[in-house]
Structure formats: structure tokens, C-alpha cells
Amino acid sequence: EDQVTQSPEALRLQEGESSSLNCSYTVSGLRGLFWYRQDPGKGPEFLFTLYSAGEEKEKERLKATLTKKESFLHITAPKPEDSATYLCAVQGYGQNFVFGPGTRLSVLP
Amino acid sequence: DTEVTQTPKHLVMGMTNKKSLKCEQHMGHRAMYWYKQKAKKPPELMFVYSYEKLSINESVPSRFSPECPNSSLLNLHLHALQPEDSALYLCASSQDPYNEQFFGPGTRLTVL
């Protein structure tokens, strides 16, 4: 059975304090690993897709990396507007997306 | 345009009501999804339509009935819901079943 865990559950950072979020997964053949950002009461916003170990993607202050067992979302010099829940999802050959529980990020000014 | 639209934004219904949620996308995507999300939980997959055919039904109660009138539209018909069905209902679409999914803003459903 495909499984995804994320850590930490919640993270509080000061503005400018860089950090990383972790997504660990077990899947029967990885088709893709996806990162989303979700603001309260809104739908998830797509950030990145990673397909194979060693792959990296960047967007503004965010950088996603992938190994065979986990993915990291690195946040460099975060701003208060980066505060959100960050969701990781994997898709194996079973086709369905399996979401992790998310990391709630708060960036304090 | 990577937009998925959902209506209504909010819905309050009694347990004996019949209502429908609507979802639309104009990205030419051929896979569409319904998810249910409770507070502080990740989205849970309910239904998948792939090329306008229901391909996955994740053992959802029959009081939820999906419909895909065409490749751009997705409906979720609701009947005799329970208070525990109150949640954020999300629609998503993807180019095909093997690509990233784009989510709509959701419908906040409250069952009294």
C-alpha cells in the first residue's frame, strides 16, 4: 500500500529563516511526486512535479528535491506570505494520488 | 489558463435536501476528480473520471452520485446527506490520469 508521511507537522519560522520540509514515501513504482500549497479554506495550489531521484525544481523561494525514499521542500528566506499548509502527494502505478498529512508553515514578520 | 471553477462556494443543506455541486475546466483535460477534505486533513479521493468514464469509485456512500456530462463539466449530486458529510469538496482536473492535478477553490458544504 502506498504511504506518505510529512514532517514536521507544524513549523514556525522567523521571516528570512530558511528551512526544509520533509516528505517520506513508500510506493509501488513512482510515477510522480507532487508538491502543493494550500491556504485555509481554499483548494491546493500546484507547485512542482518530480519524477526521478536526483531531480530538482525551483520556483521563487522554493526548491524541491527528490531521492528514492523522500523529497524535501527547501524554503529560502521565507516571507509571511509563504505561510500555508504544504502538501506532498505521490502517484504510483496504482494511479491514485496519495496525499501526506501536510506541514503547516507559519512565517512570522 | 490553469483554472478550475466550482459552484457554489458555500452550501448549507438539510439532511432531506437534494443539491448538486458543479465543476468546470477549459484546459482540455481528460481526467477530473472529486475530493473531500475535512479540517486539518489532506484531501480524500472520492471519484475519478477518465475520458468521461467513471474509472475509480473509492467506496463512497451512494448518497453521493457523480456525473460527467462532457469532458469539461463534472457534477456531484447530493441526497440525504449526514452532518458528518460537512466538509470542503474539491474538484480537480489533469491532462490525463498520470499528470499533476489542478484544483478548484472548493465548495464549503454544511449539512444541518
Coordinates of C-alpha atoms in Angstrom, one line a residue:
Chain A
E1 CA 0.0 0.0 0.0
D2 CA 1.3 3.4 -1.0
Q3 CA 2.1 5.7 2.0
V4 CA 3.2 9.2 2.6
T5 CA 4.4 10.9 5.8
Q6 CA 5.4 14.5 6.2
S7 CA 7.5 16.2 8.9
P8 CA 7.4 18.4 10.8
E9 CA 3.6 18.5 11.4
A10 CA 3.9 22.3 12.0
L11 CA 6.8 24.7 11.7
R12 CA 7.2 28.3 12.8
L13 CA 9.9 30.4 11.2
Q14 CA 11.0 34.0 11.5
E15 CA 11.0 35.9 8.3
G16 CA 14.3 35.2 6.5
E17 CA 15.0 32.0 8.4
S18 CA 15.5 29.2 5.8
S19 CA 14.3 25.7 6.5
S20 CA 13.2 22.4 4.8
L21 CA 10.1 20.3 4.9
N22 CA 10.3 16.5 4.5
C23 CA 8.1 14.1 2.6
S24 CA 8.8 10.4 3.0
Y25 CA 7.1 7.8 0.9
T26 CA 6.7 4.2 0.1
V27 CA 5.1 3.4 -3.3
S28 CA 5.0 0.5 -5.7
G29 CA 6.7 2.2 -8.6
L30 CA 6.8 6.0 -8.5
R31 CA 5.1 7.8 -11.4
G32 CA 5.5 11.2 -9.8
L33 CA 5.8 13.2 -6.6
F34 CA 3.8 16.4 -6.3
W35 CA 4.0 19.4 -4.0
Y36 CA 1.1 21.7 -3.3
R37 CA 0.5 24.7 -1.2
Q38 CA -2.9 25.2 0.4
D39 CA -4.2 28.3 2.1
P40 CA -7.0 27.9 4.7
G41 CA -10.4 27.2 3.1
K42 CA -9.0 27.2 -0.4
G43 CA -8.1 24.5 -2.9
P44 CA -4.5 23.2 -3.1
E45 CA -2.2 25.2 -5.5
F46 CA 0.1 23.1 -7.6
L47 CA 3.8 23.8 -7.1
F48 CA 6.1 21.1 -8.5
T49 CA 6.2 17.6 -10.0
L50 CA 9.3 15.4 -9.6
Y51 CA 9.7 12.2 -11.5
S52 CA 13.0 10.6 -10.6
A53 CA 15.7 10.6 -7.9
G54 CA 18.1 13.4 -8.3
E55 CA 15.6 15.7 -9.9
E56 CA 15.3 19.3 -8.6
K57 CA 12.8 22.1 -9.3
E58 CA 12.8 25.7 -8.2
K59 CA 10.2 28.5 -8.1
E60 CA 11.0 31.8 -6.3
R61 CA 12.0 30.9 -2.7
L62 CA 11.1 27.3 -3.1
K63 CA 13.2 24.4 -4.2
A64 CA 12.0 20.7 -4.3
T65 CA 14.4 17.8 -4.4
L66 CA 13.8 14.0 -4.7
T67 CA 15.5 10.9 -3.6
K68 CA 14.3 7.3 -3.8
K69 CA 12.6 7.5 -0.4
E70 CA 11.9 11.1 0.3
S71 CA 11.5 14.6 -1.0
F72 CA 12.5 17.9 0.5
L73 CA 10.9 21.3 0.0
H74 CA 13.5 23.9 0.8
I75 CA 12.3 27.4 1.7
T76 CA 14.9 30.1 1.4
A77 CA 14.5 33.4 3.2
P78 CA 10.7 32.9 3.7
K79 CA 8.3 35.8 3.9
P80 CA 5.0 35.9 5.8
E81 CA 3.1 35.3 2.6
D82 CA 4.7 31.8 2.4
S83 CA 2.6 30.8 5.4
A84 CA 0.3 27.9 4.3
T85 CA 0.0 24.2 4.6
Y86 CA 2.3 22.3 2.2
L87 CA 1.0 19.0 0.9
C88 CA 3.0 16.3 -0.7
A89 CA 1.4 13.6 -2.9
V90 CA 2.7 10.5 -4.7
Q91 CA 1.4 8.6 -7.6
G92 CA 2.4 5.1 -8.1
Y93 CA 1.4 2.6 -10.7
G94 CA -1.9 2.3 -8.9
Q95 CA -2.6 5.6 -10.4
N96 CA -4.4 7.3 -7.5
F97 CA -2.7 10.3 -5.8
V98 CA -1.9 9.5 -2.1
F99 CA -1.5 12.7 -0.1
G100 CA 0.6 13.2 3.0
P101 CA -0.9 14.9 6.1
G102 CA 0.8 18.2 5.3
T103 CA 3.1 20.6 7.1
R104 CA 1.6 23.8 8.5
L105 CA 4.1 26.6 8.0
S106 CA 3.9 29.9 9.8
V107 CA 6.4 32.7 8.9
L108 CA 6.4 35.4 11.5
P109 CA 7.4 39.0 10.5
Chain B
D1 CA -5.3 29.2 -18.2
T2 CA -4.9 26.7 -15.4
E3 CA -8.3 27.4 -13.8
V4 CA -10.9 25.0 -12.4
T5 CA -14.1 26.7 -11.3
Q6 CA -16.6 25.4 -8.7
T7 CA -20.0 26.5 -7.8
P8 CA -21.4 27.2 -5.3
K9 CA -18.7 28.5 -3.0
H10 CA -20.8 27.7 0.1
L11 CA -23.8 25.4 0.5
V12 CA -26.0 24.7 3.6
M13 CA -28.4 21.9 3.3
G14 CA -30.7 19.8 5.4
M15 CA -30.5 16.0 5.6
T16 CA -33.6 15.6 3.4
N17 CA -32.4 18.1 0.6
K18 CA -31.1 17.3 -2.8
K19 CA -28.4 19.5 -4.2
S20 CA -25.6 19.5 -6.7
L21 CA -22.1 20.7 -6.8
K22 CA -20.7 21.8 -10.2
C23 CA -17.1 21.9 -11.6
E24 CA -15.8 23.2 -14.9
Q25 CA -12.5 23.4 -16.6
H26 CA -11.5 24.6 -20.1
M27 CA -7.9 23.3 -20.2
G28 CA -8.8 20.3 -22.4
H29 CA -8.0 18.0 -19.5
R30 CA -9.4 14.5 -19.9
A31 CA -9.4 13.4 -16.2
M32 CA -11.5 15.0 -13.5
Y33 CA -11.7 14.2 -9.8
W34 CA -13.8 14.8 -6.7
Y35 CA -12.1 15.0 -3.3
K36 CA -13.5 15.5 0.2
Q37 CA -11.4 17.4 2.7
K38 CA -12.1 17.7 6.4
A39 CA -10.4 20.4 8.6
K40 CA -6.6 19.8 9.1
K41 CA -6.7 16.7 7.0
P42 CA -5.4 16.0 3.4
P43 CA -7.9 15.6 0.5
E44 CA -9.5 12.2 0.2
L45 CA -10.3 10.9 -3.2
M46 CA -13.9 10.2 -3.9
F47 CA -14.3 9.7 -7.7
V48 CA -12.2 9.8 -10.8
Y49 CA -13.5 10.3 -14.3
S50 CA -11.0 9.5 -17.1
Y51 CA -12.1 10.3 -20.6
E52 CA -15.6 10.9 -19.3
K53 CA -15.9 7.4 -17.8
L54 CA -16.0 6.7 -14.1
S55 CA -12.9 4.7 -13.6
I56 CA -12.5 4.7 -9.8
N57 CA -15.1 4.8 -7.1
E58 CA -13.4 4.8 -3.7
S59 CA -16.3 3.0 -2.0
V60 CA -18.1 6.3 -1.4
P61 CA -21.7 6.1 0.0
S62 CA -24.5 6.1 -2.6
R63 CA -25.8 9.4 -1.2
F64 CA -23.0 10.9 -3.4
S65 CA -23.6 10.5 -7.1
P66 CA -21.1 11.8 -9.7
E67 CA -21.9 12.8 -13.2
C68 CA -19.7 13.9 -16.1
P69 CA -21.9 15.4 -18.8
N70 CA -18.9 16.2 -21.1
S71 CA -15.2 16.5 -20.9
S72 CA -15.3 20.0 -19.4
L73 CA -18.0 19.5 -16.7
L74 CA -18.3 17.5 -13.6
N75 CA -21.2 17.4 -11.1
L76 CA -21.6 15.8 -7.7
H77 CA -25.3 15.1 -6.8
L78 CA -26.0 15.1 -3.1
H79 CA -29.0 13.4 -1.5
A80 CA -29.9 12.5 2.1
L81 CA -26.5 13.6 3.5
Q82 CA -25.4 13.3 7.1
P83 CA -23.9 16.0 9.3
E84 CA -20.6 14.2 9.1
D85 CA -20.5 14.9 5.4
S86 CA -19.9 18.5 6.1
A87 CA -16.5 19.3 4.5
L88 CA -14.7 21.2 1.8
Y89 CA -15.4 19.5 -1.5
L90 CA -12.7 19.9 -4.1
C91 CA -12.8 19.3 -7.8
A92 CA -9.5 18.8 -9.7
S93 CA -8.5 18.0 -13.3
S94 CA -5.4 16.8 -15.1
Q95 CA -4.3 16.4 -18.7
D96 CA -4.6 12.6 -18.2
P97 CA -4.7 10.3 -15.2
Y98 CA -0.9 10.4 -15.0
N99 CA -0.1 14.1 -14.6
E100 CA -0.3 16.8 -12.0
Q101 CA -3.8 17.7 -10.9
F102 CA -5.1 21.3 -10.7
F103 CA -7.6 22.0 -8.0
G104 CA -10.6 24.4 -7.9
P105 CA -11.3 26.6 -4.9
G106 CA -13.8 24.2 -3.4
T107 CA -17.3 24.2 -2.1
R108 CA -17.8 24.5 1.6
L109 CA -20.7 22.2 2.5
T110 CA -22.5 22.3 5.8
V111 CA -25.2 19.6 6.5
L112 CA -27.6 20.5 9.2

